[in-house]
Tab-separated table of C-alpha atoms in Angstrom:
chain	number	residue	atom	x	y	z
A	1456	UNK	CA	62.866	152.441	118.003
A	1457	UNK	CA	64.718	150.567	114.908
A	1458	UNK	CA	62.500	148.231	113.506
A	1459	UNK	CA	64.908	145.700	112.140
A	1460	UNK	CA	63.743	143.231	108.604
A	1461	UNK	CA	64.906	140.331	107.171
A	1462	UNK	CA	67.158	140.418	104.753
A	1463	UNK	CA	67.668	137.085	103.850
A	1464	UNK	CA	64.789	137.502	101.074
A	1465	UNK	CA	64.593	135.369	98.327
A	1466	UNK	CA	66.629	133.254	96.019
A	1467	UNK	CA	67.268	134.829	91.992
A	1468	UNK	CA	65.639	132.899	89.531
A	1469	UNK	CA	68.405	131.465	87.319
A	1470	UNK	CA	66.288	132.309	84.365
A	1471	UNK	CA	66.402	135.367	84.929
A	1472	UNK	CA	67.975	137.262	81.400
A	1473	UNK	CA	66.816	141.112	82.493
A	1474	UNK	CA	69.240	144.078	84.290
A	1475	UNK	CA	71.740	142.599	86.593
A	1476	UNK	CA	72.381	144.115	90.003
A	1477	UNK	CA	75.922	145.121	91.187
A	1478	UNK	CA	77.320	142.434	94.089
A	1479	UNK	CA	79.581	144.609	96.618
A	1480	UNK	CA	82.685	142.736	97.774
A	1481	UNK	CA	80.637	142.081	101.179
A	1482	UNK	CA	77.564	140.251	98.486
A	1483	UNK	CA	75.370	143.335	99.184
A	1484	UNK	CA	73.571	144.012	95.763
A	1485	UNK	CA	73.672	147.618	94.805
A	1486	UNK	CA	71.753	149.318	92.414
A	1487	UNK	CA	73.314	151.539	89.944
A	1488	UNK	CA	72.230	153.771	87.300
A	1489	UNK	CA	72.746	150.990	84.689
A	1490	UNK	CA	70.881	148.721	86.103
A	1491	UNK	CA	68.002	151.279	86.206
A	1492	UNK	CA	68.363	152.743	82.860
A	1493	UNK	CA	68.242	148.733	81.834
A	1494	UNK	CA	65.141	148.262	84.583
A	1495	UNK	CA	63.299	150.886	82.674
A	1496	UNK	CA	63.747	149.303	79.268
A	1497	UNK	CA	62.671	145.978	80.593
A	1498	UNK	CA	59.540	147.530	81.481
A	1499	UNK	CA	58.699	149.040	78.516
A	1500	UNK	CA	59.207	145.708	77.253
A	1501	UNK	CA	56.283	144.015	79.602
A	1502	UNK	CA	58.794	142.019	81.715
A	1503	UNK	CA	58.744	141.850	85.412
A	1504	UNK	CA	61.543	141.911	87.897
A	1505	UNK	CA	62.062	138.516	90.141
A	1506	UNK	CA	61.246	138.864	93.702
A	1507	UNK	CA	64.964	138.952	94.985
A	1508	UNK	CA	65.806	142.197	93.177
A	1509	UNK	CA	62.220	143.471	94.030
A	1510	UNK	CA	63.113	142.377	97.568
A	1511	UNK	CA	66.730	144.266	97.585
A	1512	UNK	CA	65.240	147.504	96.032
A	1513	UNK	CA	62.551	147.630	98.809
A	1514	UNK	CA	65.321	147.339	101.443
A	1515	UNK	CA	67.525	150.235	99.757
A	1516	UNK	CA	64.282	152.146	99.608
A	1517	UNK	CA	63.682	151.713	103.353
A	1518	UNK	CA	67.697	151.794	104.609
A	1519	UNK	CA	67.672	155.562	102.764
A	1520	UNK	CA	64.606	156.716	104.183
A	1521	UNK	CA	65.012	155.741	107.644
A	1522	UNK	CA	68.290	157.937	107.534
A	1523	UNK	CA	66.172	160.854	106.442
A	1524	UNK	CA	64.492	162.980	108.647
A	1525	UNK	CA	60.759	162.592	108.719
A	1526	UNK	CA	60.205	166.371	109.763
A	1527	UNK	CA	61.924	169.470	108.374
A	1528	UNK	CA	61.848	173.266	109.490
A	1529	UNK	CA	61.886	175.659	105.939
A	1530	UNK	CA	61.902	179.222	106.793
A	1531	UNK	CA	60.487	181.189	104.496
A	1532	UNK	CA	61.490	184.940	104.076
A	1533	UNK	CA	58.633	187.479	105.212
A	1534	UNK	CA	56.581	187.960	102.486
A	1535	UNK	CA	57.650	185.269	100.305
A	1536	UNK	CA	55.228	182.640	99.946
A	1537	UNK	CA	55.296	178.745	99.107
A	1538	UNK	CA	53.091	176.445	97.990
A	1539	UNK	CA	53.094	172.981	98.678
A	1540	UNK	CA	52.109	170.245	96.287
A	1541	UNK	CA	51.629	166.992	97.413
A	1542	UNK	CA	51.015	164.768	100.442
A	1543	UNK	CA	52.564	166.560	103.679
A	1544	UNK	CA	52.441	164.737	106.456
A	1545	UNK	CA	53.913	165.173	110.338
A	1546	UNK	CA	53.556	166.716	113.989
């Protein structure tokens, strides 16, 4: 079942002077690789994002991984072994 969220979100702050976000032709905000090299530099700065580009990076985050397949089959040649690092979780 597609759970479906709102995507109206939140209003920029005007005041806002950090990374700017992309605006598609269709006024979807994109992220690009600018705008997170410029993201990362903010931080290191102490600033904080404003809650619509928090808001659109959450949604990107969750429109990707919905796509993604939440369980995946890795065969793994006799005798070969692999070690997993991290959470795993699944069926």
């Amino acid at each position: 079942m597609v759970q479906h969220i709102f995507v109206g979100g939140c209003e920029l702050d005007k005041s806002y002077s950090g990374p700017k976000l992309d605006v598609t032709d269709e006024g979807k905000y994109q992220i690009t690789s600018d705008f997170v090299e410029g993201m990362i530099e903010w931080f290191k700065n102490g600033k904080t994002l404003p809650k619509r580009y928090v808001w659109e990076i959450v949604l990107g985050a969750y429109e990707h991984f919905f796509k993604e397949e939440s369980l995946v089959t890795v065969d793994i040649a006799e005798g070969v072994t692999c070690d997993v690092i991290g959470d795993v979780h699944g069926k």
